[in-house]
Short mmCIF file of C-alpha atoms and ligand atoms in Angstrom, two decimals:
data_model
loop_
_atom_site.label_atom_id
_atom_site.label_comp_id
_atom_site.label_asym_id
_atom_site.label_seq_id
_atom_site.Cartn_x
_atom_site.Cartn_y
_atom_site.Cartn_z
CA MET A 2 58.36 163.51 -44.43
CA PHE A 3 54.61 162.92 -44.56
CA VAL A 4 51.78 165.07 -45.88
CA SER A 5 49.92 164.70 -42.58
CA LYS A 6 51.42 165.57 -39.22
CA ASP A 7 49.88 162.61 -37.40
CA LEU A 8 51.73 160.01 -39.48
CA ALA A 9 55.02 158.51 -38.31
CA VAL A 10 57.09 155.34 -38.51
CA ASN A 11 57.54 153.00 -35.52
CA GLU A 12 60.42 150.72 -34.54
CA LYS A 13 59.04 147.91 -36.74
CA GLY A 14 59.27 150.22 -39.74
CA HIS A 15 55.46 150.38 -39.87
CA LEU A 16 53.43 153.49 -40.55
CA THR A 17 51.48 154.79 -37.57
CA ILE A 18 48.50 157.15 -37.42
CA GLY A 19 47.81 158.95 -34.17
CA GLY A 20 50.35 156.58 -32.61
CA VAL A 21 48.56 153.39 -33.76
CA ASP A 22 50.30 150.83 -36.01
CA THR A 23 48.47 150.77 -39.36
CA VAL A 24 49.61 147.21 -40.15
CA ASP A 25 47.92 146.05 -36.94
CA LEU A 26 44.78 147.98 -37.92
CA ALA A 27 44.73 146.26 -41.32
CA LYS A 28 45.06 142.91 -39.59
CA GLU A 29 42.41 143.62 -36.99
CA TYR A 30 39.73 145.14 -39.22
CA GLY A 31 40.68 143.89 -42.69
CA THR A 32 41.12 145.99 -45.82
CA PRO A 33 40.07 148.21 -47.49
CA LEU A 34 39.75 150.35 -44.39
CA TYR A 35 39.42 154.06 -43.74
CA VAL A 36 41.26 155.24 -40.63
CA MET A 37 40.88 158.72 -39.13
CA ASP A 38 42.63 160.46 -36.25
CA GLU A 39 39.95 161.92 -33.98
CA ASP A 40 42.25 164.32 -32.14
CA TYR A 41 43.44 165.74 -35.42
CA ILE A 42 39.84 166.35 -36.54
CA ARG A 43 39.06 168.09 -33.24
CA GLN A 44 42.22 170.19 -33.48
CA ASN A 45 41.25 171.35 -36.95
CA MET A 46 37.77 172.30 -35.79
CA ALA A 47 39.27 174.18 -32.85
CA LEU A 48 41.75 175.96 -35.10
CA PHE A 49 38.99 177.47 -37.23
CA ARG A 50 36.73 178.16 -34.24
CA ASP A 51 39.51 179.86 -32.27
CA SER A 52 40.63 181.91 -35.26
CA ILE A 53 37.19 183.60 -35.32
CA ASP A 54 37.61 184.40 -31.61
CA LYS A 55 41.14 185.62 -32.08
CA TYR A 56 40.75 187.83 -35.13
CA TYR A 57 37.05 188.62 -35.26
CA GLY A 58 35.97 188.88 -31.62
CA GLY A 59 34.06 185.61 -31.81
CA ASN A 60 31.41 187.26 -34.01
CA GLY A 61 30.92 184.25 -36.22
CA LEU A 62 30.45 180.52 -36.59
CA VAL A 63 32.34 177.62 -38.13
CA CYS A 64 29.98 175.25 -39.92
CA TYR A 65 31.75 172.01 -40.78
CA ALA A 66 30.80 171.10 -44.37
CA SER A 67 29.68 167.58 -43.63
CA LYS A 68 29.56 166.41 -47.23
CA ALA A 69 33.33 165.92 -46.84
CA PHE A 70 32.69 163.14 -44.33
CA ALA A 71 29.37 162.54 -42.62
CA CYS A 72 28.22 160.01 -40.06
CA LYS A 73 26.59 160.21 -36.64
CA GLU A 74 29.94 160.32 -34.85
CA MET A 75 31.09 163.30 -36.93
CA TYR A 76 27.95 165.27 -36.04
CA ARG A 77 28.49 164.32 -32.38
CA ILE A 78 32.07 165.59 -32.54
CA ALA A 79 31.04 168.86 -34.23
CA LYS A 80 28.36 169.34 -31.56
CA ASP A 81 30.87 168.58 -28.83
CA GLU A 82 33.37 171.06 -30.29
CA ASN A 83 30.63 173.67 -30.28
CA ILE A 84 30.66 174.35 -34.00
CA GLY A 85 27.87 174.21 -36.57
CA VAL A 86 27.44 172.04 -39.63
CA ASP A 87 26.65 172.65 -43.24
CA ILE A 88 24.40 170.10 -44.91
CA VAL A 89 23.11 169.60 -48.45
CA SER A 90 20.54 166.84 -48.30
CA ILE A 91 17.77 165.30 -46.29
CA GLY A 92 20.10 162.39 -45.61
CA GLU A 93 22.68 164.61 -43.94
CA LEU A 94 19.91 166.42 -42.06
CA TYR A 95 18.44 163.13 -40.90
CA THR A 96 21.84 161.93 -39.68
CA ALA A 97 22.43 165.19 -37.79
CA MET A 98 18.94 164.92 -36.25
CA GLN A 99 19.83 161.46 -34.92
CA VAL A 100 22.33 163.09 -32.56
CA ASP A 101 20.06 166.09 -31.76
CA PHE A 102 22.31 168.51 -33.57
CA PRO A 103 21.29 172.09 -32.64
CA ALA A 104 19.08 173.39 -35.45
CA ASP A 105 20.26 176.98 -35.03
CA LYS A 106 23.76 175.87 -36.03
CA ILE A 107 22.79 174.19 -39.30
CA CYS A 108 23.28 175.79 -42.72
CA TYR A 109 21.25 173.97 -45.35
CA HIS A 110 22.55 174.28 -48.94
CA GLY A 111 21.71 172.82 -52.33
CA ASN A 112 20.64 174.07 -55.73
CA ASN A 113 17.55 171.88 -55.96
CA LYS A 114 16.05 171.16 -52.58
CA THR A 115 12.80 169.24 -52.69
CA ARG A 116 9.56 170.20 -50.97
CA ARG A 117 10.08 167.32 -48.56
CA GLU A 118 13.59 168.51 -47.67
CA ILE A 119 12.57 172.11 -47.11
CA THR A 120 9.61 171.04 -44.98
CA MET A 121 11.75 168.77 -42.83
CA ALA A 122 14.42 171.46 -42.40
CA LEU A 123 11.90 174.13 -41.40
CA GLU A 124 10.06 171.77 -39.06
CA TYR A 125 13.35 170.89 -37.36
CA GLY A 126 14.02 174.60 -36.93
CA VAL A 127 16.97 175.10 -39.30
CA GLU A 128 17.66 178.83 -39.16
CA LYS A 129 20.07 179.24 -42.00
CA LEU A 130 18.40 177.88 -45.06
CA VAL A 131 20.59 178.93 -47.96
CA VAL A 132 18.21 179.66 -50.83
CA ASP A 133 19.82 179.11 -54.20
CA ASN A 134 17.39 180.55 -56.74
CA LEU A 135 14.19 182.53 -57.24
CA MET A 136 11.93 179.50 -57.65
CA GLU A 137 13.20 178.08 -54.39
CA LEU A 138 12.46 181.39 -52.70
CA ASP A 139 8.79 181.02 -53.63
CA LEU A 140 8.75 177.41 -52.52
CA VAL A 141 10.29 178.20 -49.12
CA ASN A 142 7.82 181.07 -48.63
CA GLU A 143 4.91 178.81 -49.49
CA ILE A 144 6.02 175.99 -47.15
CA ALA A 145 6.82 178.39 -44.31
CA GLY A 146 3.33 179.89 -44.77
CA GLN A 147 1.74 176.45 -44.53
CA LEU A 148 3.72 175.74 -41.36
CA GLY A 149 2.76 179.12 -39.95
CA ILE A 150 6.36 180.25 -39.46
CA THR A 151 8.86 182.71 -40.91
CA ALA A 152 11.78 181.03 -42.64
CA LYS A 153 15.17 182.56 -41.85
CA ILE A 154 17.27 182.44 -44.96
CA LEU A 155 20.49 183.45 -46.65
CA LEU A 156 20.67 183.95 -50.39
CA ARG A 157 23.46 182.22 -52.24
CA LEU A 158 25.38 184.56 -54.51
CA THR A 159 27.81 183.82 -57.30
CA PRO A 160 30.32 186.62 -56.89
CA GLY A 161 31.92 186.12 -60.32
CA ILE A 162 35.31 185.03 -58.99
CA ASP A 163 37.47 182.52 -60.76
CA ALA A 164 39.56 180.74 -58.14
CA HIS A 165 42.48 178.63 -59.36
CA THR A 166 41.25 175.11 -58.89
CA HIS A 167 39.78 172.21 -60.87
CA ASP A 168 36.85 173.12 -63.18
CA PHE A 169 34.47 170.71 -61.46
CA ILE A 170 35.10 172.19 -58.03
CA LYS A 171 34.87 175.84 -59.05
CA THR A 172 31.63 177.39 -57.96
CA GLY A 173 32.13 181.12 -57.80
CA LYS A 174 32.12 182.11 -61.46
CA ILE A 175 29.03 183.39 -63.30
CA ASP A 176 28.54 180.22 -65.31
CA SER A 177 27.70 177.96 -62.37
CA LYS A 178 24.67 175.88 -61.49
CA PHE A 179 24.74 177.48 -58.04
CA GLY A 180 23.39 180.76 -56.81
CA LEU A 181 22.21 184.16 -57.99
CA THR A 182 24.65 186.28 -59.94
CA ILE A 183 25.41 189.77 -58.75
CA GLN A 184 26.53 190.96 -62.20
CA LEU A 185 23.44 189.85 -64.11
CA GLY A 186 21.00 191.35 -61.63
CA ASP A 187 19.21 188.25 -60.38
CA ALA A 188 20.77 188.64 -56.95
CA MET A 189 19.12 192.06 -56.50
CA GLU A 190 15.87 190.64 -57.84
CA GLY A 191 16.14 187.87 -55.23
CA VAL A 192 16.74 190.37 -52.44
CA LYS A 193 13.73 192.50 -53.36
CA LYS A 194 11.57 189.43 -53.68
CA ALA A 195 12.78 188.00 -50.34
CA ILE A 196 12.08 191.29 -48.57
CA ALA A 197 8.58 191.41 -50.02
CA LEU A 198 7.60 187.80 -49.27
CA PRO A 199 5.55 187.46 -46.08
CA HIS A 200 7.04 184.25 -44.68
CA ILE A 201 10.70 184.98 -45.38
CA GLN A 202 13.24 186.79 -43.25
CA LEU A 203 16.41 187.52 -45.20
CA LEU A 204 19.43 187.44 -42.86
CA GLY A 205 22.34 187.65 -45.23
CA PHE A 206 24.32 186.20 -48.09
CA HIS A 207 26.33 183.12 -48.77
CA CYS A 208 29.05 182.51 -51.32
CA HIS A 209 31.38 179.58 -51.86
CA ILE A 210 33.98 180.13 -54.53
CA GLY A 211 35.32 176.61 -54.94
CA SER A 212 37.38 173.93 -53.27
CA GLN A 213 41.02 173.00 -52.68
CA ILE A 214 41.94 176.69 -52.99
CA LEU A 215 45.49 177.18 -51.74
CA GLU A 216 45.66 180.99 -51.45
CA ILE A 217 43.75 183.40 -49.24
CA SER A 218 43.34 186.31 -51.65
CA PRO A 219 40.32 184.91 -53.60
CA PHE A 220 38.43 184.57 -50.29
CA ALA A 221 39.23 188.13 -49.26
CA HIS A 222 38.21 189.29 -52.71
CA ALA A 223 34.89 187.41 -52.46
CA ALA A 224 34.22 189.07 -49.09
CA GLU A 225 34.77 192.49 -50.67
CA VAL A 226 32.44 191.73 -53.58
CA VAL A 227 29.66 190.56 -51.26
CA LEU A 228 30.15 193.55 -48.92
CA ASP A 229 29.85 195.88 -51.90
CA PHE A 230 26.59 194.17 -52.68
CA ILE A 231 25.39 194.49 -49.07
CA ALA A 232 26.07 198.23 -49.36
CA GLN A 233 24.16 198.38 -52.63
CA VAL A 234 21.20 196.57 -51.02
CA LYS A 235 21.29 198.98 -48.10
CA LYS A 236 21.16 201.90 -50.49
CA GLU A 237 18.45 200.55 -52.78
CA CYS A 238 16.26 198.77 -50.22
CA GLY A 239 17.09 200.49 -46.92
CA TYR A 240 17.81 197.08 -45.48
CA GLU A 241 21.14 196.08 -43.93
CA LEU A 242 21.97 192.40 -43.88
CA SER A 243 23.87 190.98 -40.95
CA ILE A 244 25.27 187.60 -41.99
CA LEU A 245 28.15 187.03 -44.36
CA ASN A 246 28.75 183.36 -45.07
CA LEU A 247 32.02 182.96 -46.96
CA GLY A 248 31.77 179.23 -47.62
CA GLY A 249 34.66 176.78 -47.45
CA GLY A 250 37.23 175.56 -49.90
CA PHE A 251 40.50 175.83 -47.99
CA GLY A 252 43.13 173.63 -49.60
CA ILE A 253 45.16 170.88 -47.98
CA HIS A 254 48.38 168.98 -48.62
CA TYR A 255 47.54 166.00 -50.81
CA THR A 256 51.14 165.72 -51.90
CA LEU A 257 54.15 167.70 -50.84
CA GLU A 258 53.69 169.83 -53.98
CA ASP A 259 50.59 171.47 -52.49
CA ASP A 260 51.41 174.47 -50.35
CA PRO A 261 48.25 175.79 -48.70
CA ASP A 262 48.33 179.07 -46.78
CA PRO A 263 47.90 178.38 -43.05
CA TYR A 264 44.26 178.48 -41.85
CA ASP A 265 45.03 180.84 -39.04
CA ALA A 266 46.26 183.36 -41.61
CA TYR A 267 42.96 182.99 -43.44
CA MET A 268 40.81 184.49 -40.70
CA GLU A 269 43.45 187.09 -39.95
CA GLN A 270 43.43 188.38 -43.52
CA VAL A 271 39.69 188.02 -44.06
CA SER A 272 38.95 189.86 -40.78
CA ARG A 273 41.26 192.65 -41.79
CA THR A 274 39.62 192.93 -45.20
CA VAL A 275 36.08 192.83 -43.79
CA LYS A 276 36.85 195.46 -41.14
CA ALA A 277 38.44 197.81 -43.67
CA LYS A 278 35.70 197.32 -46.23
CA THR A 279 32.78 197.78 -43.81
CA GLN A 280 34.37 200.95 -42.54
CA GLU A 281 34.82 202.24 -46.07
CA LEU A 282 31.20 201.43 -46.92
CA GLY A 283 29.70 202.59 -43.61
CA LEU A 284 28.33 199.15 -42.77
CA LYS A 285 28.07 197.30 -39.48
CA LEU A 286 30.46 194.38 -39.00
CA PRO A 287 28.61 191.29 -40.22
CA TYR A 288 28.41 187.97 -38.40
CA ILE A 289 30.77 185.70 -40.37
CA ILE A 290 30.18 182.04 -41.15
CA ILE A 291 32.90 179.86 -42.64
CA GLU A 292 32.35 176.34 -43.90
CA PRO A 293 35.53 174.27 -43.97
CA GLY A 294 35.03 170.64 -45.01
CA ARG A 295 38.10 169.12 -46.63
CA SER A 296 40.51 171.00 -44.37
CA ILE A 297 38.89 169.59 -41.21
CA VAL A 298 38.83 165.91 -42.15
CA GLY A 299 41.01 165.47 -45.24
CA PRO A 300 44.47 165.38 -43.67
CA ALA A 301 43.17 163.37 -40.68
CA GLY A 302 42.32 160.29 -42.72
CA ILE A 303 44.11 157.51 -44.58
CA THR A 304 42.96 154.45 -46.53
CA LEU A 305 44.57 151.03 -46.19
CA HIS A 306 44.45 148.49 -48.99
CA THR A 307 46.14 145.12 -49.48
CA VAL A 308 48.32 144.61 -52.53
CA GLY A 309 47.17 141.73 -54.76
CA GLY A 310 48.25 141.25 -58.36
CA ILE A 311 51.43 142.87 -59.68
CA LYS A 312 51.84 143.03 -63.43
CA ASN A 313 54.89 144.39 -65.21
CA ILE A 314 54.47 145.22 -68.91
CA PRO A 315 58.08 145.75 -70.08
CA GLY A 316 58.51 149.05 -71.89
CA TYR A 317 55.09 150.22 -70.67
CA ARG A 318 54.38 150.20 -66.98
CA LYS A 319 54.02 148.19 -63.83
CA TYR A 320 50.53 147.76 -62.40
CA VAL A 321 50.09 147.15 -58.70
CA SER A 322 46.48 146.18 -57.94
CA VAL A 323 44.75 146.59 -54.61
CA ASP A 324 41.54 145.27 -53.04
CA GLY A 325 39.59 148.52 -53.52
CA GLY A 326 39.87 151.47 -55.88
CA MET A 327 37.27 153.77 -57.41
CA THR A 328 34.61 152.30 -55.13
CA ASP A 329 36.36 153.78 -52.08
CA ASN A 330 38.33 156.61 -53.71
CA ILE A 331 36.93 157.90 -56.98
CA ARG A 332 38.89 161.14 -56.96
CA TYR A 333 41.65 160.12 -59.35
CA ALA A 334 39.10 158.77 -61.85
CA LEU A 335 36.91 161.85 -61.40
CA TYR A 336 39.41 164.71 -61.22
CA GLY A 337 42.86 163.21 -61.73
CA SER A 338 43.54 164.06 -58.09
CA LYS A 339 47.02 163.25 -56.85
CA TYR A 340 47.77 161.53 -53.56
CA ASP A 341 50.81 160.53 -51.59
CA PHE A 342 51.17 156.73 -51.22
CA LEU A 343 53.43 154.41 -49.30
CA LEU A 344 53.60 150.80 -48.23
CA ALA A 345 52.63 150.86 -44.58
CA ASN A 346 54.64 147.76 -43.69
CA LYS A 347 57.74 149.13 -45.48
CA ALA A 348 57.43 152.74 -44.36
CA ASP A 349 61.12 152.93 -43.42
CA GLN A 350 62.28 151.77 -46.87
CA PRO A 351 63.05 154.06 -49.81
CA LYS A 352 60.50 154.55 -52.56
CA ASP A 353 62.60 152.94 -55.27
CA ASP A 354 59.88 151.96 -57.74
CA VAL A 355 57.44 153.80 -60.02
CA VAL A 356 54.06 152.13 -60.54
CA THR A 357 50.46 152.55 -61.60
CA LEU A 358 48.10 151.77 -58.75
CA ALA A 359 45.01 149.97 -60.00
CA GLY A 360 41.71 149.20 -58.32
CA ARG A 361 39.73 146.00 -58.60
CA CYS A 362 36.78 147.20 -60.69
CA CYS A 363 35.95 146.26 -64.28
CA GLU A 364 36.91 149.68 -65.56
CA SER A 365 40.28 150.62 -67.09
CA GLY A 366 39.94 154.05 -65.52
CA ASP A 367 39.78 152.51 -62.06
CA LEU A 368 43.18 153.78 -60.95
CA LEU A 369 44.36 155.41 -57.75
CA GLY A 370 47.39 157.01 -59.35
CA GLU A 371 49.92 156.78 -62.17
CA GLY A 372 53.64 157.42 -62.09
CA VAL A 373 53.48 156.81 -58.35
CA GLN A 374 56.73 156.60 -56.38
CA LEU A 375 56.48 153.59 -54.09
CA GLN A 376 58.55 151.08 -52.14
CA THR A 377 58.91 147.83 -54.11
CA ALA A 378 55.59 146.07 -53.68
CA GLN A 379 54.89 142.41 -53.03
CA VAL A 380 51.62 140.54 -52.66
CA GLY A 381 50.21 141.10 -49.19
CA ASP A 382 51.82 144.49 -48.58
CA ILE A 383 49.59 147.17 -47.07
CA LEU A 384 49.18 150.24 -49.25
CA CYS A 385 48.43 153.51 -47.50
CA THR A 386 46.85 156.41 -49.36
CA CYS A 387 47.36 159.61 -47.37
CA ALA A 388 44.89 162.45 -46.79
CA THR A 389 41.75 160.53 -47.74
CA GLY A 390 39.61 161.83 -44.88
CA ALA A 391 37.50 164.05 -47.15
CA TYR A 392 35.39 163.10 -50.16
CA ASN A 393 36.43 159.46 -50.11
CA TYR A 394 34.00 157.62 -47.84
CA THR A 395 31.20 160.01 -48.80
CA MET A 396 31.83 159.39 -52.50
CA SER A 397 32.14 155.62 -52.15
CA SER A 398 29.87 153.34 -54.15
CA ASN A 399 28.76 149.77 -54.55
CA TYR A 400 29.90 149.57 -58.16
CA ASN A 401 30.53 145.94 -59.12
CA ARG A 402 28.69 145.13 -55.88
CA VAL A 403 31.80 145.90 -53.90
CA CYS A 404 31.03 146.46 -50.20
CA THR A 405 31.77 149.89 -48.71
CA PRO A 406 34.72 149.68 -46.28
CA GLY A 407 34.34 150.51 -42.61
CA VAL A 408 35.68 153.63 -40.92
CA VAL A 409 37.81 153.39 -37.79
CA PHE A 410 38.76 156.31 -35.54
CA VAL A 411 41.97 156.26 -33.54
CA LYS A 412 42.40 158.24 -30.34
CA GLY A 413 44.76 157.90 -27.41
CA GLY A 414 46.42 154.81 -28.90
CA GLU A 415 43.06 153.01 -29.24
CA SER A 416 40.87 152.34 -32.26
CA ARG A 417 37.11 152.02 -32.61
CA VAL A 418 34.65 151.49 -35.45
CA VAL A 419 32.49 154.52 -36.25
CA ILE A 420 30.99 153.15 -39.47
CA LYS A 421 30.75 149.42 -39.96
CA ALA A 422 31.94 147.85 -43.20
CA GLN A 423 29.06 146.75 -45.38
CA THR A 424 28.31 143.04 -45.47
CA LEU A 425 27.09 140.91 -48.35
CA GLU A 426 23.64 140.89 -46.71
CA ASP A 427 23.69 144.71 -46.75
CA LEU A 428 24.21 144.59 -50.50
CA VAL A 429 20.97 142.71 -51.13
CA ARG A 430 18.97 144.36 -48.33
CA ASN A 431 16.89 146.50 -50.68
CA ASP A 432 16.63 144.02 -53.53
CA ILE A 433 13.19 142.54 -54.13
C1 PLP B 543 31.58 171.84 -50.53
C2 PLP B 543 31.17 173.05 -49.82
C3 PLP B 543 31.90 173.49 -48.73
C4 PLP B 543 33.16 172.83 -48.25
O1 PLP B 543 34.17 172.84 -49.19
P1 PLP B 543 35.62 172.30 -48.78
O2 PLP B 543 36.41 172.47 -49.99
O3 PLP B 543 35.45 170.86 -48.41
O4 PLP B 543 36.08 173.10 -47.63
C5 PLP B 543 31.44 174.60 -48.06
N1 PLP B 543 30.31 175.25 -48.45
C6 PLP B 543 29.59 174.83 -49.51
C7 PLP B 543 28.37 175.56 -49.88
C8 PLP B 543 29.99 173.73 -50.23
O5 PLP B 543 29.28 173.35 -51.28
#
């Protein structure tokens, strides 16, 4: 049993992704290599998009959180699937602009956007600038004034919700670098200020309570908290806001221990909660935006490495080293994140060994996992790390001057490069 539904084993005993033999992919493109199943990505986008139609009358938008995995092809696919995107930097904006991504379907986040970024976003016509703090509100107003336009914005709120996930990926509690707190009063101050500023049109609120959240109830709770606040704003300011952006953070299967609630159930429950709550508060039904990132691309990707050195330290542990590591997957080093691993060329064999998987960098913490159940490894075997489609490529680095691996998409039994592997020339391109 695999963590991702597009993985299987063929007659050679090799792992396949989207029907393509991963051992052949490793041979054709070399390792390390990221491989993603395009149909699976599209299905996930459609699942979220259709759930808004099914449970909420289509009164909303899915904005793929592109920090999970961004490149021109991903923005093309999101555009083709008729969903929006969520971006957090000028680099993501620039990439989206390269494929003429519709500006009215871009949410622009970030707790410290620069003048240059805000200007570029407003000039491109981004209609959902998510303003994070009071200083930024002034800056956006000033830039919009200079451009002679009205900036359409959402205000980011911290609803004071503590979702059960890793500390570094929690964002909804009061002590967070993101957003305006409802409890401490700066959210209301932001609303009053936004209403008063001449070049700002406040459309609604955004909140994002964290990531890799496996249950639905914290999301429904966040929706209630923000709706209460919308009612309070209506009462105090006579101004009813129409957009409720509930962020992303839906969890996925990294290992079989994770048990995320199904995504379809998410919109069902959130719609029910929002309908009940708006009725109770006498509000209009808001336009809902959701921002799944990890759940769209995470399960659709794998990473292939080649096994090199194997070192057994009797009484301690066995190290199996691969030709990548923290440079292409920093999540174990950063958060202690667990993954499911297997040897792609021995996928039909039992996992009869327990090893520590080590990367190639000059850093003892450069590990992919410890206490990992794996088939008995030999030099030249192909290691597959499952569910690496999110926050792996986008967090990759050139530490130790290691080249970033390429990304290959598979579809209909064929593979194609969507991001080229870096070359040695690329590494020195910007050196003087
Ligand atoms: C990271 C992020 C997301 C996506 O989170 P996932 O856990 O990948 O779904 C959505 N919205 C905002 C504002 C984010 O920062």
